[in-house]
């Protein structure tokens, strides 16, 4: 996400009111529809998501019953407190400053000492500075505040817990449906607020641009209360998205066991919901690496450790959490076992998720089922052991070569085995033949041929763009939208040197990075994989078999001819 100094100046919100008002009739006519797509996105967490497309009036909800229940708005009320303050003349613009009063607002009462300083309207909104908005509310006064709440028909309008915090203390309550209604009405008729006030709100509420859409909104959170039967953090992300001529409003409300989970999920889930409904092109990718700790056993441990460090640095720089699939036999390299176990610990301690890629990397197509399943069980050994201190469980198994069974019967046996052990078969949608490029790259690296290394590396990055373009096209053709992608690569020499450049290229394409566990919650990943066969093809092709769509495997882009020719020569 861009920081405040990098944020582009968005188009004026006030100018949108005339166009948006033309959509008001459609907005008022549609009944909310429960969406299985949205429900699937947060099966593991209590709450609801409400999304309204103002161009059609359609409202989608994941949990309709929860969307009707009222809760304190917490800091999402800053959207309205801002407008009220501007309208009342208490503040005049984004840079309206209020001096911090250390006696009235002691630093000990703040969630962060960084907030204990003079604040502007913009810094207080972006930093969710409670004391600033408490001061603003007092300057508005109880009488005018009641009038404003009535004017916008905000929730239950209950201010009984005090003018300086009724939105955070619990007397004021509003439902997710009502949050969306209020924001939608604001965008369609403005509630009589001036264009200048709306422009200020637009400026300070702007978050980032994703998939060609500008995202606006405000988060809010409340601590567990002593009287709660089941202590939970409660929180929101409420806002709107603007995509060319299209306006979308939304409210996400969640209850979580920890603030860290709430802080992450409320915003991510909102974007996932907009993407799942096809309202914005939210490009998401999970990075998965196979054959940890390092592919093959010929590389010296110093080179392996250095390449691992570079991959971990690249992932950290891009805030990407990888799913790292461990091949047990790649740990048991004579003279390197302790060091390679240490490298697995490095991945784990950096926050990446170790998964199962078998023990000896057998092909299911060429191995008896009993022997293969025994090998899968052995493959659990190292990821389970290394992650035992954190209690994290292995959740995915990736079949070596992505061979999942040449017959339906054999495939079903593998799936039943994995299900019985709470494992899921790891899919992928994008791979760009990194093993081919790596064979040439490692050879050039060993001989010290820097010119060849650069030539191969540049072709490798170009192939990444080609592969993603194809996957994006195929997902649009298959699902009518771009689904979250899963990139399959390996822990090897070329990725040791080029993973950072690859992640930068994906970011330039508009991708943000998510975990595999989060990506597969997208409804597309519930599509039937109806492919029984001998090839390790992408799940996009497998799903098309089940959907009875045209076979596009022959259109899968190959590396350049010169790369394939050199690879064939190297294999002889």
Coordinates of C-alpha atoms in Angstrom, one line a residue:
X1 CA 0.0 0.0 0.0
X2 CA 1.2 3.5 -0.7
X3 CA 2.1 5.7 2.2
X4 CA 0.5 9.1 2.6
X5 CA 3.4 10.9 0.8
X6 CA 3.0 8.6 -2.2
X7 CA -0.8 8.9 -2.6
X8 CA -2.0 10.3 -5.9
X9 CA -4.7 13.1 -5.8
X10 CA -8.0 11.4 -6.7
X11 CA -10.8 12.9 -8.7
X12 CA -13.2 15.1 -6.7
X13 CA -15.9 13.2 -4.9
X14 CA -18.3 16.1 -5.1
X15 CA -18.3 16.0 -8.9
X16 CA -19.6 12.5 -8.7
X17 CA -22.8 13.3 -6.9
X18 CA -24.8 14.3 -10.0
X19 CA -23.8 11.2 -11.9
X20 CA -24.3 9.0 -8.8
X21 CA -27.8 10.4 -8.2
X22 CA -28.9 9.0 -11.5
X23 CA -28.3 5.6 -10.1
X24 CA -30.4 6.1 -6.9
X25 CA -33.5 4.5 -8.2
X26 CA -31.7 1.2 -9.0
X27 CA -30.0 1.4 -5.6
X28 CA -33.3 1.6 -3.7
X29 CA -35.0 -1.2 -5.6
X30 CA -32.8 -4.2 -5.1
X31 CA -33.1 -6.6 -2.1
X32 CA -29.9 -8.0 -0.6
X33 CA -28.8 -11.4 -1.9
X34 CA -26.8 -13.8 0.2
X35 CA -23.7 -14.7 -1.7
X36 CA -22.0 -18.1 -1.3
X37 CA -18.9 -16.5 -2.9
X38 CA -18.6 -14.0 -0.1
X39 CA -19.5 -16.6 2.6
X40 CA -16.6 -18.8 1.4
X41 CA -14.1 -16.0 1.9
X42 CA -14.4 -16.0 5.7
X43 CA -15.6 -19.5 6.7
X44 CA -12.9 -19.5 9.4
X45 CA -13.9 -16.2 11.0
X46 CA -17.1 -14.8 12.4
X47 CA -18.6 -11.7 10.8
X48 CA -20.2 -10.5 7.6
X49 CA -19.4 -8.5 4.4
X50 CA -22.0 -6.3 2.6
X51 CA -21.3 -5.0 -0.8
X52 CA -23.5 -2.8 -3.0
X53 CA -23.0 -1.9 -6.6
X54 CA -24.6 1.5 -7.1
X55 CA -24.7 1.0 -10.9
X56 CA -27.1 -1.9 -10.6
X57 CA -28.5 -1.5 -7.1
X58 CA -27.5 -5.0 -6.3
X59 CA -26.5 -5.8 -2.7
X60 CA -24.5 -8.9 -1.8
X61 CA -24.1 -10.2 1.7
X62 CA -22.2 -13.1 3.2
X63 CA -24.2 -13.4 6.5
X64 CA -27.6 -11.7 6.3
X65 CA -28.5 -12.2 9.9
X66 CA -25.3 -10.7 11.2
X67 CA -25.6 -7.8 8.7
X68 CA -28.8 -6.7 10.5
X69 CA -27.3 -6.6 14.0
X70 CA -26.0 -3.4 15.3
X71 CA -22.5 -2.8 16.9
X72 CA -20.5 0.3 17.8
X73 CA -19.0 1.9 14.7
X74 CA -15.7 2.6 16.5
X75 CA -13.4 4.6 14.4
X76 CA -15.4 4.2 11.2
X77 CA -17.5 7.1 12.7
X78 CA -14.6 9.3 11.8
X79 CA -16.0 9.5 8.3
X80 CA -19.0 11.3 9.6
X81 CA -17.3 13.1 12.4
X82 CA -15.1 14.6 9.7
X83 CA -18.1 15.8 7.7
X84 CA -19.9 17.2 10.7
X85 CA -16.8 19.1 11.8
X86 CA -16.2 20.6 8.4
X87 CA -19.9 21.6 8.1
X88 CA -19.9 23.1 11.6
X89 CA -16.7 25.1 10.9
X90 CA -14.9 23.4 13.7
X91 CA -12.2 22.5 11.2
X92 CA -11.6 24.0 7.8
X93 CA -9.5 21.5 5.8
X94 CA -7.1 18.6 5.8
X95 CA -4.4 20.6 7.5
X96 CA -6.6 22.0 10.3
X97 CA -4.4 21.4 13.4
X98 CA -5.4 20.7 17.0
X99 CA -2.7 21.0 19.7
X100 CA -2.2 18.0 21.9
X101 CA -3.2 18.7 25.5
X102 CA -1.1 16.4 27.7
X103 CA -3.2 17.0 30.8
X104 CA -6.5 16.3 29.1
X105 CA -5.2 13.4 26.9
X106 CA -2.3 11.7 28.8
X107 CA 0.0 9.6 26.8
X108 CA -0.6 6.6 29.1
X109 CA -4.2 6.4 27.8
X110 CA -3.1 6.1 24.2
X111 CA -2.5 3.0 22.2
X112 CA 0.8 4.4 20.9
X113 CA 3.0 7.2 22.2
X114 CA 3.5 8.3 18.6
X115 CA 0.0 9.8 18.8
X116 CA 1.0 12.2 21.6
X117 CA 1.7 15.2 19.4
X118 CA -0.2 17.9 17.6
X119 CA -2.3 16.5 14.8
X120 CA -4.0 17.7 11.6
X121 CA -7.4 16.5 10.4
X122 CA -5.6 14.4 7.7
X123 CA -3.0 12.8 10.1
X124 CA -5.7 12.1 12.7
X125 CA -7.9 10.4 10.2
X126 CA -5.2 8.3 8.7
X127 CA -3.6 7.5 12.1
X128 CA -7.0 7.0 13.7
X129 CA -6.1 9.4 16.5
X130 CA -8.9 9.2 19.0
X131 CA -8.0 12.2 21.1
X132 CA -8.3 14.5 18.1
X133 CA -11.8 13.4 17.2
X134 CA -12.9 13.5 20.8
X135 CA -11.8 17.1 20.9
X136 CA -13.5 17.8 17.6
X137 CA -16.8 16.2 18.8
X138 CA -16.7 18.4 21.9
X139 CA -16.3 21.5 19.8
X140 CA -19.2 20.5 17.6
X141 CA -21.3 20.1 20.8
X142 CA -24.0 17.7 21.8
X143 CA -26.9 19.7 20.3
X144 CA -25.4 20.0 16.9
X145 CA -24.1 16.4 17.0
X146 CA -27.7 15.1 17.7
X147 CA -28.9 17.2 14.7
X148 CA -26.2 15.7 12.4
X149 CA -27.0 12.2 13.5
X150 CA -30.7 12.8 12.7
X151 CA -29.8 14.4 9.4
X152 CA -28.0 11.3 8.1
X153 CA -30.1 8.9 10.1
X154 CA -27.1 7.3 11.6
X155 CA -27.8 4.0 13.5
X156 CA -29.6 4.3 16.8
X157 CA -28.3 7.9 17.3
X158 CA -27.6 7.1 21.0
X159 CA -25.1 9.5 22.5
X160 CA -25.7 8.6 26.1
X161 CA -22.1 7.5 26.7
X162 CA -20.9 11.1 26.3
X163 CA -20.1 13.6 23.5
X164 CA -16.4 12.8 23.6
X165 CA -16.6 9.1 22.8
X166 CA -20.2 7.8 22.3
X167 CA -19.0 6.1 19.0
X168 CA -16.2 4.2 20.8
X169 CA -17.8 3.5 24.2
X170 CA -20.7 1.6 23.0
X171 CA -23.9 3.6 23.2
X172 CA -24.0 4.4 19.5
X173 CA -24.6 1.4 17.3
X174 CA -25.1 0.7 13.7
X175 CA -25.5 -2.4 11.5
X176 CA -23.4 -3.4 8.5
X177 CA -26.5 -2.9 6.3
X178 CA -27.0 0.6 7.7
X179 CA -23.3 1.4 7.2
X180 CA -23.7 0.6 3.5
X181 CA -27.0 2.5 3.3
X182 CA -25.4 5.6 4.8
X183 CA -22.3 5.6 2.6
X184 CA -24.5 4.9 -0.5
X185 CA -26.7 7.8 0.3
X186 CA -23.7 10.1 0.9
X187 CA -22.4 9.2 -2.6
X188 CA -25.8 9.7 -4.3
X189 CA -27.1 12.9 -2.7
X190 CA -24.4 14.2 -0.3
X191 CA -26.8 14.8 2.6
X192 CA -26.5 18.5 1.9
X193 CA -22.7 18.7 2.8
X194 CA -20.7 21.1 0.7
X195 CA -18.6 20.0 -2.3
X196 CA -15.5 21.3 -0.5
X197 CA -16.3 19.1 2.6
X198 CA -16.8 16.0 0.4
X199 CA -13.5 16.7 -1.4
X200 CA -11.7 16.9 1.9
X201 CA -13.2 13.5 3.0
X202 CA -12.2 12.0 -0.3
X203 CA -8.6 13.2 0.1
X204 CA -8.1 11.8 3.6
X205 CA -10.1 8.6 3.1
X206 CA -8.2 7.5 0.0
X207 CA -6.3 4.3 0.6
X208 CA -4.8 3.0 -2.7
X209 CA -5.6 2.2 -6.3
X210 CA -6.1 -1.5 -7.1
X211 CA -7.0 -3.0 -10.5
X212 CA -7.9 0.4 -11.8
X213 CA -10.2 1.2 -8.9
X214 CA -9.6 3.8 -6.1
X215 CA -10.4 2.4 -2.7
X216 CA -11.6 4.7 0.1
X217 CA -12.6 4.0 3.7
X218 CA -12.0 3.8 7.4
X219 CA -11.2 1.0 9.8
X220 CA -12.4 0.7 13.3
X221 CA -11.8 -1.7 16.2
X222 CA -13.1 -2.4 19.7
X223 CA -11.4 -4.4 22.5
X224 CA -13.1 -7.4 24.1
X225 CA -15.3 -6.4 27.0
X226 CA -15.4 -8.1 30.4
X227 CA -19.1 -8.9 30.0
X228 CA -18.5 -10.7 26.7
X229 CA -19.3 -14.4 26.9
X230 CA -16.6 -15.2 24.3
X231 CA -14.0 -12.4 24.4
X232 CA -13.5 -11.1 20.8
X233 CA -12.0 -8.1 19.1
X234 CA -14.7 -6.5 16.9
X235 CA -13.9 -4.3 14.0
X236 CA -14.8 -2.8 10.7
X237 CA -13.6 -1.6 7.3
X238 CA -16.3 0.6 5.8
X239 CA -15.9 2.6 2.5
X240 CA -16.4 2.8 -1.2
X241 CA -14.6 2.0 -4.4
X242 CA -14.6 4.0 -7.6
X243 CA -13.8 2.4 -10.9
X244 CA -14.4 4.7 -13.9
X245 CA -18.1 5.2 -14.0
X246 CA -18.9 2.6 -11.4
X247 CA -19.3 3.1 -7.7
X248 CA -19.4 0.4 -5.1
X249 CA -20.0 0.7 -1.3
X250 CA -19.1 -1.9 1.3
X251 CA -19.0 -2.7 5.0
X252 CA -16.9 -5.6 6.5
X253 CA -17.5 -6.5 10.2
X254 CA -15.4 -9.2 11.9
X255 CA -15.0 -10.7 15.3
X256 CA -11.5 -12.2 16.0
X257 CA -9.5 -13.6 18.8
X258 CA -6.7 -11.1 18.4
X259 CA -6.2 -7.6 17.2
X260 CA -3.4 -8.7 14.8
X261 CA -5.8 -11.0 12.9
X262 CA -8.5 -8.3 12.8
X263 CA -6.1 -5.6 11.6
X264 CA -5.0 -7.8 8.7
X265 CA -8.3 -9.5 7.7
X266 CA -10.8 -6.6 7.7
X267 CA -9.1 -4.8 4.8
X268 CA -8.0 -7.9 2.9
X269 CA -11.4 -9.5 3.1
X270 CA -13.1 -6.3 1.8
X271 CA -10.8 -6.4 -1.3
X272 CA -11.3 -10.1 -1.7
X273 CA -15.1 -9.6 -1.7
X274 CA -15.0 -6.9 -4.3
X275 CA -12.7 -9.1 -6.4
X276 CA -14.8 -12.3 -6.0
X277 CA -17.9 -10.4 -7.2
X278 CA -16.1 -9.1 -10.2
X279 CA -16.6 -5.5 -9.1
X280 CA -12.9 -4.7 -9.1
X281 CA -9.9 -6.4 -10.7
X282 CA -8.0 -7.2 -7.4
X283 CA -4.9 -9.0 -8.7
X284 CA -3.7 -11.4 -6.0
X285 CA -1.0 -14.1 -6.2
X286 CA 0.3 -16.7 -3.8
X287 CA 4.0 -17.5 -4.2
X288 CA 4.8 -21.2 -3.7
X289 CA 8.3 -22.7 -3.8
X290 CA 9.0 -26.4 -4.3
X291 CA 11.9 -28.7 -3.4
X292 CA 13.0 -27.0 -0.2
X293 CA 15.5 -26.6 1.3
X294 CA 17.1 -26.5 -2.2
X295 CA 16.6 -28.3 -5.4
X296 CA 19.2 -31.0 -6.0
X297 CA 22.2 -31.9 -3.9
X298 CA 25.1 -30.9 -6.1
X299 CA 25.4 -27.3 -4.9
X300 CA 27.7 -26.4 -2.1
X301 CA 26.1 -25.5 1.2
X302 CA 27.6 -22.0 1.2
X303 CA 26.0 -21.3 -2.2
X304 CA 22.7 -22.8 -1.0
X305 CA 22.7 -20.7 2.2
X306 CA 23.5 -17.5 0.2
X307 CA 20.7 -18.2 -2.3
X308 CA 18.3 -18.9 0.5
X309 CA 19.1 -15.7 2.2
X310 CA 18.5 -13.7 -1.0
X311 CA 15.1 -15.4 -1.6
X312 CA 14.1 -14.6 2.0
X313 CA 15.2 -11.0 1.6
X314 CA 13.2 -10.6 -1.6
X315 CA 10.1 -12.0 0.0
X316 CA 10.5 -9.8 3.0
X317 CA 11.0 -6.7 0.8
X318 CA 7.7 -7.4 -0.9
X319 CA 5.8 -8.4 2.2
X320 CA 5.1 -11.8 0.7
X321 CA 4.5 -14.9 2.8
X322 CA 5.4 -18.0 0.7
X323 CA 4.2 -21.6 1.0
X324 CA 7.5 -23.5 0.9
X325 CA 7.1 -27.2 0.0
X326 CA 9.7 -29.4 1.6
X327 CA 11.2 -32.5 -0.1
X328 CA 12.6 -34.7 2.6
X329 CA 15.4 -36.2 0.5
X330 CA 16.7 -32.7 -0.2
X331 CA 17.4 -32.3 3.5
X332 CA 19.4 -35.6 3.8
X333 CA 22.4 -34.5 1.8
X334 CA 25.6 -36.0 3.2
X335 CA 27.6 -33.5 5.2
X336 CA 24.9 -30.9 4.9
X337 CA 22.0 -32.3 7.0
X338 CA 22.3 -30.0 10.0
X339 CA 22.8 -26.9 7.8
X340 CA 19.9 -27.8 5.6
X341 CA 17.6 -28.3 8.6
X342 CA 18.9 -24.9 9.7
X343 CA 17.7 -23.4 6.4
X344 CA 14.2 -24.8 6.9
X345 CA 14.2 -23.1 10.3
X346 CA 15.2 -19.8 8.6
X347 CA 12.2 -20.1 6.3
X348 CA 9.9 -20.9 9.3
X349 CA 11.3 -18.1 11.5
X350 CA 10.8 -15.6 8.6
X351 CA 7.1 -16.4 8.8
X352 CA 6.8 -18.6 5.7
X353 CA 4.7 -21.8 5.8
X354 CA 6.4 -25.1 5.4
X355 CA 4.3 -27.7 3.5
X356 CA 4.7 -31.3 2.3
X357 CA 6.2 -32.1 -1.1
X358 CA 6.8 -35.8 -0.3
X359 CA 10.0 -37.5 0.9
X360 CA 11.7 -38.8 -2.2
X361 CA 9.8 -36.9 -4.9
X362 CA 8.1 -40.0 -6.6
X363 CA 5.7 -39.7 -9.5
X364 CA 2.3 -41.0 -8.6
X365 CA 1.8 -42.2 -12.2
X366 CA 4.8 -44.6 -11.9
X367 CA 4.5 -45.6 -8.2
X368 CA 2.2 -48.1 -6.5
X369 CA -0.4 -46.3 -4.4
X370 CA 0.6 -47.8 -1.1
X371 CA 4.3 -47.0 -1.6
X372 CA 3.4 -43.4 -2.7
X373 CA 1.1 -42.7 0.3
X374 CA 3.8 -44.0 2.6
X375 CA 6.3 -41.5 1.0
X376 CA 3.7 -38.7 1.5
X377 CA 3.6 -39.6 5.2
X378 CA 7.4 -39.5 5.5
X379 CA 7.2 -36.1 3.8
X380 CA 5.5 -34.7 6.8
X381 CA 8.5 -35.4 9.0
X382 CA 10.7 -32.3 8.4
X383 CA 7.9 -29.6 8.1
X384 CA 6.2 -30.9 11.2
X385 CA 9.4 -31.1 13.2
X386 CA 10.6 -27.6 12.2
X387 CA 7.2 -26.0 12.9
X388 CA 6.5 -27.9 16.1
X389 CA 7.6 -24.9 18.3
X390 CA 4.9 -22.7 16.8
X391 CA 2.1 -25.3 16.7
X392 CA 1.5 -24.7 13.0
X393 CA 0.1 -27.7 11.1
X394 CA 1.0 -28.6 7.6
X395 CA -2.1 -27.9 5.5
X396 CA -1.0 -28.7 1.9
X397 CA 0.6 -31.4 -0.1
X398 CA 1.9 -30.8 -3.5
X399 CA 2.3 -33.8 -5.7
X400 CA 5.7 -34.2 -7.3
X401 CA 5.5 -33.3 -11.0
X402 CA 1.9 -32.4 -10.1
X403 CA 1.1 -36.0 -11.1
X404 CA -2.2 -36.6 -9.3
X405 CA -3.2 -39.9 -10.8
X406 CA -3.6 -41.2 -14.3
X407 CA -7.0 -42.7 -13.5
X408 CA -10.1 -41.4 -11.6
X409 CA -9.7 -44.4 -9.2
X410 CA -6.1 -43.6 -8.3
X411 CA -6.9 -39.9 -8.0
X412 CA -9.8 -40.6 -5.6
X413 CA -7.6 -42.7 -3.4
X414 CA -5.0 -39.9 -3.1
X415 CA -7.7 -37.3 -2.3
X416 CA -9.3 -39.6 0.4
X417 CA -5.9 -40.2 2.0
X418 CA -5.1 -36.5 2.1
X419 CA -8.5 -35.6 3.5
X420 CA -8.1 -38.2 6.3
X421 CA -5.0 -36.3 7.3
X422 CA -6.4 -32.8 7.0
X423 CA -4.3 -32.1 4.0
X424 CA -5.3 -30.4 0.8
X425 CA -3.8 -30.9 -2.6
X426 CA -1.9 -27.7 -3.5
X427 CA -3.0 -26.3 -6.9
X428 CA -1.1 -23.9 -9.1
X429 CA -2.3 -21.7 -12.0
X430 CA 1.0 -20.2 -13.3
X431 CA 4.4 -21.8 -13.9
X432 CA 7.0 -20.6 -16.3
X433 CA 9.4 -23.5 -16.7
X434 CA 11.8 -22.3 -14.1
X435 CA 13.4 -25.8 -14.0
X436 CA 14.4 -25.4 -17.7
X437 CA 15.8 -21.9 -17.2
X438 CA 17.6 -23.0 -14.0
X439 CA 19.4 -25.9 -15.7
X440 CA 21.0 -23.4 -18.1
X441 CA 21.5 -20.7 -15.5
X442 CA 23.2 -23.0 -12.9
X443 CA 25.5 -24.3 -15.6
X444 CA 26.5 -20.8 -16.7
X445 CA 26.9 -19.8 -13.1
X446 CA 29.2 -22.7 -12.4
X447 CA 31.4 -21.8 -15.4
X448 CA 31.4 -18.1 -14.5
X449 CA 29.8 -17.1 -17.8
X450 CA 28.2 -13.8 -16.7
X451 CA 27.0 -12.9 -20.2
X452 CA 25.1 -16.2 -20.5
X453 CA 23.7 -15.7 -17.0
X454 CA 22.3 -12.3 -17.8
X455 CA 20.9 -13.4 -21.1
X456 CA 19.1 -16.4 -19.5
X457 CA 17.9 -14.2 -16.6
X458 CA 16.4 -11.6 -18.9
X459 CA 14.6 -14.3 -20.9
X460 CA 13.4 -15.8 -17.6
X461 CA 11.8 -12.6 -16.5
X462 CA 10.2 -12.1 -19.9
X463 CA 8.7 -15.6 -19.7
X464 CA 7.1 -14.7 -16.3
X465 CA 5.2 -11.9 -18.0
X466 CA 4.1 -14.2 -20.9
X467 CA 3.0 -16.9 -18.4
X468 CA 0.9 -14.4 -16.3
X469 CA -0.7 -12.8 -19.4
X470 CA -1.9 -16.3 -20.5
X471 CA -3.1 -17.2 -17.0
X472 CA -5.0 -13.9 -16.7
X473 CA -6.6 -14.4 -20.1
X474 CA -7.5 -18.0 -19.4
X475 CA -9.0 -17.1 -16.0
X476 CA -11.2 -14.4 -17.6
X477 CA -12.3 -16.8 -20.3
X478 CA -13.0 -19.6 -17.7
X479 CA -14.6 -17.6 -14.9
X480 CA -15.4 -14.2 -16.4
X481 CA -12.9 -12.5 -14.1
X482 CA -9.3 -12.6 -13.1
X483 CA -9.1 -15.1 -10.2
X484 CA -6.3 -15.1 -7.6
X485 CA -3.3 -16.9 -9.1
X486 CA -0.9 -19.4 -7.6
X487 CA 2.7 -19.2 -8.9
X488 CA 4.8 -22.4 -8.8
X489 CA 8.6 -22.0 -8.7
X490 CA 11.4 -23.9 -7.1
X491 CA 14.1 -23.1 -4.5
X492 CA 17.0 -23.1 -6.9
X493 CA 19.8 -21.0 -8.3
X494 CA 18.0 -18.8 -10.7
X495 CA 15.3 -17.9 -8.2
X496 CA 18.0 -17.2 -5.6
X497 CA 19.2 -14.4 -8.0
X498 CA 15.9 -13.4 -9.6
X499 CA 13.1 -13.8 -7.1
X500 CA 13.3 -10.1 -6.1
X501 CA 13.0 -9.0 -9.7
X502 CA 10.1 -11.4 -10.3
X503 CA 8.2 -10.1 -7.4
X504 CA 8.8 -6.5 -8.5
X505 CA 7.5 -7.4 -12.0
X506 CA 4.3 -8.9 -10.4
X507 CA 3.8 -5.8 -8.3
X508 CA 4.2 -3.7 -11.5
X509 CA 1.4 -5.8 -13.0
X510 CA -0.8 -4.8 -10.1
X511 CA -0.5 -7.9 -8.0
X512 CA -0.4 -8.0 -4.2
X513 CA 0.8 -11.1 -2.4
X514 CA -1.3 -13.4 -0.3
X515 CA -0.8 -16.8 1.4
X516 CA -1.9 -20.0 -0.4
X517 CA -4.4 -20.7 2.3
X518 CA -6.1 -17.3 1.6
X519 CA -6.0 -17.6 -2.2
X520 CA -7.7 -21.0 -2.3
X521 CA -10.7 -19.6 -0.4
X522 CA -11.7 -17.9 -3.6
X523 CA -14.8 -19.7 -5.0
X524 CA -12.9 -20.6 -8.2
X525 CA -10.8 -23.0 -6.3
X526 CA -14.0 -25.0 -5.4
X527 CA -14.5 -25.8 -9.1
X528 CA -14.3 -29.5 -9.8
X529 CA -10.9 -30.8 -10.9
X530 CA -12.1 -33.4 -13.3
X531 CA -8.7 -34.2 -14.9
X532 CA -7.4 -37.8 -14.6
X533 CA -4.3 -38.0 -16.7
X534 CA -0.5 -38.4 -16.9
X535 CA 0.4 -34.7 -17.1
X536 CA 1.0 -32.2 -14.4
X537 CA -1.1 -29.5 -15.9
X538 CA -2.3 -26.2 -14.4
X539 CA -5.5 -26.2 -12.4
X540 CA -6.9 -23.7 -14.9
X541 CA -6.8 -26.4 -17.5
X542 CA -8.1 -29.0 -15.0
X543 CA -11.1 -26.9 -14.1
X544 CA -11.9 -26.4 -17.8
X545 CA -12.3 -30.2 -18.1
X546 CA -14.9 -30.2 -15.4
X547 CA -16.7 -27.2 -16.9
X548 CA -16.6 -28.8 -20.4
X549 CA -14.8 -25.9 -21.9
X550 CA -12.3 -25.9 -24.8
X551 CA -9.0 -27.5 -24.1
X552 CA -6.4 -24.7 -24.2
X553 CA -3.3 -26.7 -23.1
X554 CA -1.7 -26.3 -26.6
X555 CA -1.9 -22.6 -26.1
X556 CA 0.3 -22.7 -23.0
X557 CA 3.3 -20.5 -23.8
X558 CA 6.7 -22.3 -24.1
X559 CA 10.0 -20.7 -23.3
X560 CA 11.9 -19.2 -26.4
X561 CA 13.1 -21.7 -28.9
X562 CA 16.8 -21.0 -28.2
X563 CA 16.2 -21.8 -24.5
X564 CA 14.5 -25.1 -25.3
X565 CA 17.3 -25.9 -27.8
X566 CA 20.1 -25.3 -25.2
X567 CA 18.1 -27.2 -22.6
X568 CA 17.9 -30.3 -24.9
X569 CA 21.6 -30.0 -25.7
X570 CA 22.4 -29.8 -22.0
X571 CA 20.4 -33.0 -21.3
X572 CA 22.3 -35.1 -23.8

